[in-house]
Tab-separated table of C-alpha atoms in Angstrom:
chain	number	residue	atom	x	y	z
Z	1	ASP	CA	-0.058	0.094	-0.013
Z	2	HIS	CA	3.025	2.382	0.633
Z	3	SER	CA	5.565	1.384	-1.851
Z	4	VAL	CA	3.612	0.591	-4.888
Z	5	PRO	CA	1.747	3.952	-5.326
Z	6	SER	CA	5.120	5.732	-4.569
Z	7	VAL	CA	6.914	3.882	-7.325
Z	8	LEU	CA	4.257	4.520	-9.628
Z	9	LEU	CA	4.213	8.209	-8.962
Z	10	SER	CA	7.997	8.312	-9.460
Z	11	LEU	CA	7.872	6.484	-12.721
Z	12	GLN	CA	5.203	8.899	-13.950
Z	13	LEU	CA	7.508	11.570	-12.847
Z	14	SER	CA	10.254	10.088	-14.732
Z	15	ARG	CA	8.175	9.585	-18.058
Z	16	ASP	CA	6.768	13.155	-17.715
Z	17	ALA	CA	10.454	14.550	-17.477
Z	18	GLU	CA	11.442	12.642	-20.595
Z	19	ARG	CA	8.483	13.589	-22.611
Z	20	LEU	CA	9.275	17.367	-21.475
Z	21	VAL	CA	12.711	17.267	-22.704
Z	22	SER	CA	11.949	15.465	-25.762
Z	23	ALA	CA	9.483	18.191	-26.834
Z	24	ALA	CA	11.861	20.926	-25.718
Z	25	PRO	CA	13.911	20.991	-29.059
Z	26	VAL	CA	10.806	22.241	-30.770
Z	27	LEU	CA	11.472	25.538	-29.109
Z	28	LEU	CA	14.702	25.778	-31.159
Z	29	THR	CA	12.699	25.263	-34.535
Z	30	SER	CA	10.320	28.171	-34.063
Z	31	ILE	CA	10.754	30.707	-37.078
Z	32	ASN	CA	8.489	33.306	-35.540
Z	33	PRO	CA	7.059	34.489	-32.143
Z	34	GLY	CA	3.568	33.183	-32.509
Z	35	GLU	CA	4.823	29.641	-32.996
Z	36	HIS	CA	7.426	29.889	-30.149
Z	37	GLN	CA	4.458	31.151	-27.789
Z	38	GLU	CA	2.403	28.141	-28.774
Z	39	GLN	CA	5.311	25.952	-27.912
Z	40	ALA	CA	6.162	27.562	-24.806
Z	41	SER	CA	2.628	27.296	-23.499
Z	42	LYS	CA	2.806	23.497	-23.786
Z	43	ILE	CA	6.169	23.382	-22.380
Z	44	ARG	CA	4.895	25.326	-19.274
Z	45	ASN	CA	1.886	23.350	-18.858
Z	46	ASP	CA	4.025	20.145	-18.791
Z	47	ILE	CA	6.156	21.910	-16.295
Z	48	ALA	CA	3.223	22.608	-14.012
Z	49	ARG	CA	2.043	18.858	-14.385
Z	50	LEU	CA	5.408	17.756	-13.490
Z	51	SER	CA	5.521	20.089	-10.381
Z	52	GLY	CA	2.233	18.574	-9.389
Z	53	VAL	CA	3.398	14.932	-9.553
Z	54	LEU	CA	6.450	15.940	-7.442
Z	55	ASP	CA	4.153	17.169	-4.891
Z	56	SER	CA	2.150	14.179	-4.824
Z	57	LEU	CA	5.274	12.019	-4.647
Z	58	LYS	CA	6.530	14.376	-1.462
Z	59	GLN	CA	3.535	13.185	0.566
Z	60	TYR	CA	4.812	9.646	0.943
Z	61	GLN	CA	7.473	8.847	3.476
Z	62	LEU	CA	10.282	7.965	1.189
Z	63	ASP	CA	13.963	8.532	1.985
Z	64	ALA	CA	14.601	12.116	2.621
Z	65	SER	CA	17.812	12.078	0.537
Z	66	VAL	CA	16.078	10.346	-2.609
Z	67	ILE	CA	13.176	13.036	-2.370
Z	68	ASP	CA	15.850	15.902	-2.392
Z	69	GLN	CA	17.785	14.407	-5.120
Z	70	ILE	CA	14.488	14.101	-7.262
Z	71	ALA	CA	13.349	17.440	-6.358
Z	72	SER	CA	16.735	18.898	-7.103
Z	73	ALA	CA	16.631	17.375	-10.608
Z	74	VAL	CA	13.256	18.499	-11.272
Z	75	ASP	CA	14.169	21.927	-10.125
Z	76	TRP	CA	17.336	21.901	-12.457
Z	77	LEU	CA	15.128	20.734	-15.329
Z	78	THR	CA	12.355	23.179	-15.137
Z	79	LEU	CA	14.609	26.131	-14.442
Z	80	ASN	CA	16.848	25.229	-17.381
Z	81	LEU	CA	13.670	24.798	-19.701
Z	82	ILE	CA	12.240	28.155	-18.526
Z	83	SER	CA	15.659	29.922	-19.209
Z	84	MET	CA	15.793	28.183	-22.633
Z	85	GLU	CA	12.349	29.343	-23.548
Z	86	THR	CA	13.314	32.921	-22.599
Z	87	THR	CA	16.558	32.719	-24.478
Z	88	VAL	CA	14.666	31.514	-27.686
Z	89	ARG	CA	12.374	34.210	-27.439
Z	90	ASN	CA	15.098	36.685	-27.172
Z	91	ALA	CA	16.775	35.030	-30.063
Z	92	LEU	CA	13.540	35.408	-32.302
Z	93	ALA	CA	13.447	39.129	-31.266
Z	94	ILE	CA	17.059	39.611	-32.180
Z	95	GLY	CA	16.460	37.772	-35.647
Z	96	GLU	CA	13.548	40.191	-36.372
Z	97	GLN	CA	15.667	43.220	-35.694
Z	98	ARG	CA	18.244	41.664	-37.975
Z	99	THR	CA	15.814	41.076	-40.806
Z	100	ALA	CA	14.470	44.566	-40.258
Z	101	ILE	CA	18.024	46.113	-40.548
Z	102	SER	CA	18.732	44.049	-43.545
Z	103	GLN	CA	15.633	45.380	-45.132
Z	104	ASN	CA	16.931	48.807	-44.510
Z	105	ALA	CA	20.222	47.998	-45.930
Z	106	LEU	CA	18.604	46.549	-49.024
Z	107	GLU	CA	16.383	49.757	-49.376
Z	108	LEU	CA	19.245	52.222	-48.846
Z	109	ALA	CA	21.157	50.242	-51.351
Z	110	SER	CA	18.437	50.866	-54.052
Z	111	VAL	CA	18.271	54.551	-52.985
Z	112	ILE	CA	22.019	54.774	-53.583
Z	113	GLN	CA	21.737	52.983	-56.824
Z	114	LEU	CA	18.860	55.337	-57.910
Z	115	ALA	CA	20.887	58.183	-56.992
Z	116	LEU	CA	23.641	56.873	-59.224
Z	117	GLU	CA	21.722	56.896	-62.375
Z	118	PRO	CA	21.872	60.534	-63.136
Z	119	LYS	CA	25.698	60.254	-62.606
Z	120	LEU	CA	25.712	57.087	-65.038
Z	121	GLU	CA	23.514	58.773	-67.648
Z	122	GLU	CA	25.892	61.778	-67.506
Z	123	LEU	CA	28.701	59.795	-67.844
Z	124	ASN	CA	27.362	57.790	-70.632
Z	125	TYR	CA	26.657	60.784	-72.350
Z	126	GLU	CA	29.881	62.474	-72.290
Z	127	ALA	CA	31.370	59.117	-73.225
Z	128	ASP	CA	29.158	59.000	-76.260
Z	129	ALA	CA	29.707	62.587	-77.243
Z	130	ALA	CA	33.631	62.215	-76.961
Z	131	SER	CA	33.359	58.862	-79.086
Z	132	THR	CA	31.802	60.575	-81.774
Z	133	TRP	CA	34.554	62.708	-82.489
Z	134	LYS	CA	36.918	61.511	-85.019
Z	135	GLY	CA	40.440	62.240	-85.869
Z	136	ILE	CA	42.309	61.350	-89.105
Z	137	GLN	CA	45.688	59.987	-88.543
Z	138	GLU	CA	47.435	58.434	-91.408
Z	139	GLY	CA	44.286	57.544	-93.068
Z	140	GLN	CA	42.801	55.993	-89.952
Z	141	ASP	CA	39.792	56.845	-87.950
Z	142	VAL	CA	40.912	57.498	-84.107
Z	143	TYR	CA	38.235	57.649	-81.504
Z	144	THR	CA	39.225	59.525	-78.276
Z	145	GLN	CA	37.845	59.474	-74.676
Z	146	PRO	CA	38.705	61.428	-71.954
Z	147	PRO	CA	40.158	59.008	-69.231
Z	148	LYS	CA	38.636	60.956	-66.340
Z	149	ASP	CA	35.128	60.159	-67.757
Z	150	ILE	CA	35.834	56.701	-68.294
Z	151	ALA	CA	37.462	56.215	-64.849
Z	152	SER	CA	34.263	58.003	-63.189
Z	153	LEU	CA	32.079	55.729	-65.315
Z	154	ARG	CA	33.936	52.706	-64.323
Z	155	SER	CA	33.776	53.518	-60.536
Z	156	ALA	CA	30.235	54.247	-60.744
Z	157	LEU	CA	29.360	50.828	-62.335
Z	158	ASN	CA	31.651	49.041	-59.974
Z	159	LEU	CA	29.955	51.124	-56.961
Z	160	ARG	CA	26.495	49.908	-58.176
Z	161	PHE	CA	27.751	46.334	-58.362
Z	162	GLU	CA	29.378	46.377	-55.009
Z	163	LEU	CA	26.291	47.635	-53.380
Z	164	ALA	CA	24.162	45.327	-54.953
Z	165	THR	CA	26.588	42.279	-54.022
Z	166	LEU	CA	26.812	43.560	-50.355
Z	167	ALA	CA	23.138	44.091	-50.007
Z	168	ASP	CA	22.463	40.608	-51.092
Z	169	ARG	CA	25.074	39.196	-48.686
Z	170	LEU	CA	23.468	41.125	-45.824
Z	171	ALA	CA	20.028	39.663	-46.681
Z	172	ALA	CA	21.474	36.197	-46.672
Z	173	ILE	CA	23.395	36.416	-43.521
Z	174	GLY	CA	20.696	34.652	-41.640
Z	175	LEU	CA	21.545	31.511	-43.359
Z	176	ILE	CA	25.174	31.661	-42.203
Z	177	ASP	CA	25.502	29.566	-39.086
Z	178	GLY	CA	28.668	28.919	-36.920
Z	179	ARG	CA	31.112	31.495	-35.558
Z	180	GLU	CA	33.935	30.813	-37.958
Z	181	LYS	CA	31.873	31.374	-41.067
Z	182	LEU	CA	30.467	34.469	-39.619
Z	183	ASN	CA	34.044	35.719	-38.814
Z	184	SER	CA	34.878	34.805	-42.431
Z	185	SER	CA	31.972	36.740	-43.664
Z	186	SER	CA	32.938	39.804	-41.497
Z	187	GLN	CA	36.446	39.891	-43.447
Z	188	GLN	CA	34.464	39.815	-46.655
Z	189	PHE	CA	32.003	42.402	-45.452
Z	190	SER	CA	35.053	44.617	-44.417
Z	191	ASP	CA	36.735	44.418	-47.754
Z	192	SER	CA	33.665	45.084	-49.554
Z	193	LEU	CA	32.838	48.004	-47.488
Z	194	ASP	CA	36.494	49.462	-47.944
Z	195	ARG	CA	35.885	49.162	-51.823
Z	196	ILE	CA	32.452	50.812	-51.718
Z	197	LYS	CA	34.183	53.644	-49.591
Z	198	ALA	CA	36.898	54.246	-52.058
Z	199	LEU	CA	34.375	54.089	-54.947
Z	200	VAL	CA	32.128	56.812	-53.454
Z	201	GLN	CA	34.981	58.972	-53.129
Z	202	GLN	CA	35.732	58.485	-56.734
Z	203	VAL	CA	32.309	59.249	-58.023
Z	204	ASP	CA	32.692	63.024	-57.683
Z	205	PRO	CA	31.363	63.530	-54.234
Z	206	ALA	CA	31.423	67.126	-54.810
Z	207	ARG	CA	28.481	66.930	-57.068
Z	208	ASN	CA	26.702	63.927	-55.330
Z	209	HIS	CA	26.271	64.861	-51.514
Z	210	THR	CA	23.161	62.717	-51.455
Z	211	ILE	CA	25.236	59.414	-52.500
Z	212	ALA	CA	27.955	60.284	-49.916
Z	213	ASP	CA	25.137	60.827	-47.152
Z	214	HIS	CA	23.270	57.594	-48.066
Z	215	ALA	CA	26.618	55.752	-47.990
Z	216	ALA	CA	27.540	56.845	-44.649
Z	217	LEU	CA	24.230	55.549	-43.120
Z	218	PHE	CA	24.710	52.329	-45.280
Z	219	TYR	CA	28.160	52.075	-43.597
Z	220	THR	CA	26.446	51.672	-40.144
Z	221	TYR	CA	24.345	48.558	-41.235
Z	222	VAL	CA	27.704	46.677	-42.405
Z	223	GLU	CA	30.035	47.724	-39.456
Z	224	GLY	CA	29.733	48.808	-35.919
Z	225	SER	CA	27.701	47.670	-32.676
Z	226	LYS	CA	24.402	47.843	-34.626
Z	227	SER	CA	25.395	46.242	-37.914
Z	228	VAL	CA	23.612	43.302	-39.252
Z	229	LEU	CA	26.717	41.064	-38.711
Z	230	ARG	CA	26.859	42.177	-35.046
Z	231	ILE	CA	23.282	41.285	-34.457
Z	232	ARG	CA	23.543	38.069	-36.033
Z	233	LEU	CA	26.532	37.226	-33.958
Z	234	LEU	CA	24.237	38.144	-30.852
Z	235	GLU	CA	21.286	35.803	-32.411
Z	236	PHE	CA	23.780	33.059	-32.773
Z	237	GLU	CA	25.142	33.422	-29.386
Z	238	ALA	CA	21.482	33.263	-28.063
Z	239	ARG	CA	20.868	30.072	-30.180
Z	240	GLN	CA	23.982	28.558	-28.728
Z	241	ASN	CA	22.820	29.342	-25.201
Z	242	ALA	CA	19.565	27.790	-25.637
Z	243	GLN	CA	21.310	24.748	-27.031
Z	244	ARG	CA	23.461	24.555	-23.919
Z	245	LEU	CA	20.345	24.869	-21.655
Z	246	LEU	CA	18.811	22.055	-23.647
Z	247	THR	CA	21.740	19.691	-23.325
Z	248	GLU	CA	21.617	20.494	-19.520
Z	249	SER	CA	17.940	19.868	-19.327
Z	250	MET	CA	18.880	16.443	-20.823
Z	251	ASN	CA	21.488	15.834	-18.246
Z	252	ALA	CA	18.814	16.737	-15.482
Z	253	SER	CA	16.172	14.159	-16.759
Z	254	GLN	CA	18.975	11.788	-17.057
Z	255	GLN	CA	19.922	12.262	-13.485
Z	256	LEU	CA	16.062	12.281	-12.447
Z	257	THR	CA	15.890	8.939	-14.244
Z	258	GLN	CA	18.948	7.532	-12.602
Z	259	THR	CA	17.599	8.634	-9.182
Z	260	ILE	CA	14.241	7.093	-9.735
Z	261	GLU	CA	15.791	3.821	-11.085
Z	262	ARG	CA	17.454	3.450	-7.762
Z	263	LEU	CA	14.566	4.118	-6.036
Z	264	VAL	CA	12.651	1.457	-8.085
Z	265	ARG	CA	15.302	-0.933	-7.319
Z	266	ASP	CA	15.196	-0.169	-3.744
Z	267	THR	CA	11.473	-0.545	-3.493
Z	268	GLU	CA	11.693	-3.695	-5.643
Z	269	GLU	CA	14.138	-5.170	-2.866
Z	270	GLU	CA	11.722	-4.001	-0.161
Z	271	ILE	CA	8.688	-5.634	-1.893
Z	272	LYS	CA	10.662	-8.646	-2.429
Z	273	TRP	CA	11.633	-8.903	1.246
Z	274	ALA	CA	7.879	-7.945	2.509
Z	275	GLY	CA	6.951	-10.892	0.018
Z	276	ASP	CA	9.498	-13.465	1.401
Z	277	ALA	CA	8.498	-12.262	5.074
Z	278	ALA	CA	4.541	-12.734	4.230
Z	279	ARG	CA	5.370	-16.132	2.525
Z	280	GLN	CA	7.275	-17.176	5.782
Z	281	GLU	CA	4.592	-15.970	8.060
Z	282	ARG	CA	2.376	-17.925	5.742
Z	283	ARG	CA	4.114	-20.954	6.219
Z	284	THR	CA	4.425	-20.422	9.830
Z	285	GLY	CA	0.718	-19.829	10.174
Z	286	THR	CA	-0.073	-23.109	8.072
Z	287	THR	CA	2.267	-25.279	10.289
Z	288	LEU	CA	0.840	-23.816	13.297
Z	289	LEU	CA	-2.571	-24.429	12.204
Z	290	ILE	CA	-1.845	-28.085	11.301
Z	291	VAL	CA	-0.430	-28.555	14.939
Z	292	VAL	CA	-3.546	-26.904	16.308
Z	293	VAL	CA	-5.888	-29.137	14.369
Z	294	ALA	CA	-3.484	-32.257	15.227
Z	295	LEU	CA	-3.796	-31.401	18.840
Z	296	SER	CA	-7.513	-30.648	18.674
Z	297	LEU	CA	-8.272	-34.150	16.999
Z	298	LEU	CA	-5.955	-35.711	19.588
Z	299	SER	CA	-7.866	-33.983	22.407
Z	300	SER	CA	-11.240	-34.966	20.842
Z	301	VAL	CA	-9.939	-38.702	20.905
Z	302	LEU	CA	-8.632	-38.493	24.428
Z	303	VAL	CA	-12.014	-36.928	25.490
Z	304	VAL	CA	-13.877	-39.661	23.718
Z	305	TRP	CA	-11.589	-42.376	25.268
Z	306	LEU	CA	-11.008	-41.241	28.716
Z	307	TYR	CA	-14.384	-39.836	29.570
Z	308	VAL	CA	-16.988	-41.137	27.233
Z	309	GLU	CA	-15.545	-44.642	26.969
Z	310	ARG	CA	-14.096	-45.213	30.433
Z	311	SER	CA	-16.661	-43.096	32.450
Z	312	LEU	CA	-19.978	-42.413	31.074
Z	313	ILE	CA	-20.512	-45.722	29.055
Z	314	ARG	CA	-19.062	-47.909	31.793
Z	315	ARG	CA	-21.297	-46.215	34.533
Z	316	LEU	CA	-24.379	-46.705	32.291
Z	317	THR	CA	-23.462	-50.260	31.523
Z	318	GLY	CA	-23.097	-50.924	35.450
Z	319	LEU	CA	-26.287	-49.195	35.967
Z	320	SER	CA	-28.065	-51.319	33.390
Z	321	SER	CA	-26.584	-54.416	34.784
Z	322	SER	CA	-27.875	-53.316	38.346
Z	323	MET	CA	-31.344	-52.778	37.104
């Protein structure tokens, strides 16, 4: 009556903990706050049910050290899962911020490219005008182009290409996973940004203040404490921290399972001992009952022989003879 219900509750506690840990990785796969909130609600409900089973188990007079170990493992598990849920929520918020900044970088790159269009048209017009002039030298047509216009045109085209390339890389940074890959991308971003800065200076900044102003804002999205790469690193660290908490939760679940397995083994030994004692008592009782029955039968025989046969019947026989 005492051991079996407590063991069943402890086994239920172990199963609930294992089911809770097996469902926890779903939090890491959440792609938006709504989905995360739904999964987090299920996790919190499972945690509440786990705490309820633990409270019921504490009502039984079990070994205090075993109860302390079980309670410690459950507290460790629930605390890690709650911390993991909070960490994943923060990671999703950081991811949304990164997406917004990446979108701003794309839009700003488009604005800079639009601002480059008049400059490109002007340079193309000057280049075409210079190409139409023909010089005659030794019977051959010679086409001349001012080197300055060609260099400016090349710089503007290269700037537009570098902006588009870097903006695409910023948009795809969410697909980069791993600190080493992010550090490698950081070097690529830095090199690309240096080329963009040099090209902006070459595209006649005296007549294109708008391009320089937009480019200065674009730089903040690529480097600095609020850059896309920095935010992606924070997001990656939050994901890593959540993974670490999940691993610790698994360890807590294993510790809980091992403690309950020891409790089950001890209870099985106790039940086996109690069963052996009960069987011994039954054998003793059976033997005692047989002895009592045998003594009762013997007593009955003695009563019949000594009292009825030798006393009553003899007296009745003598009385009959006398009559």
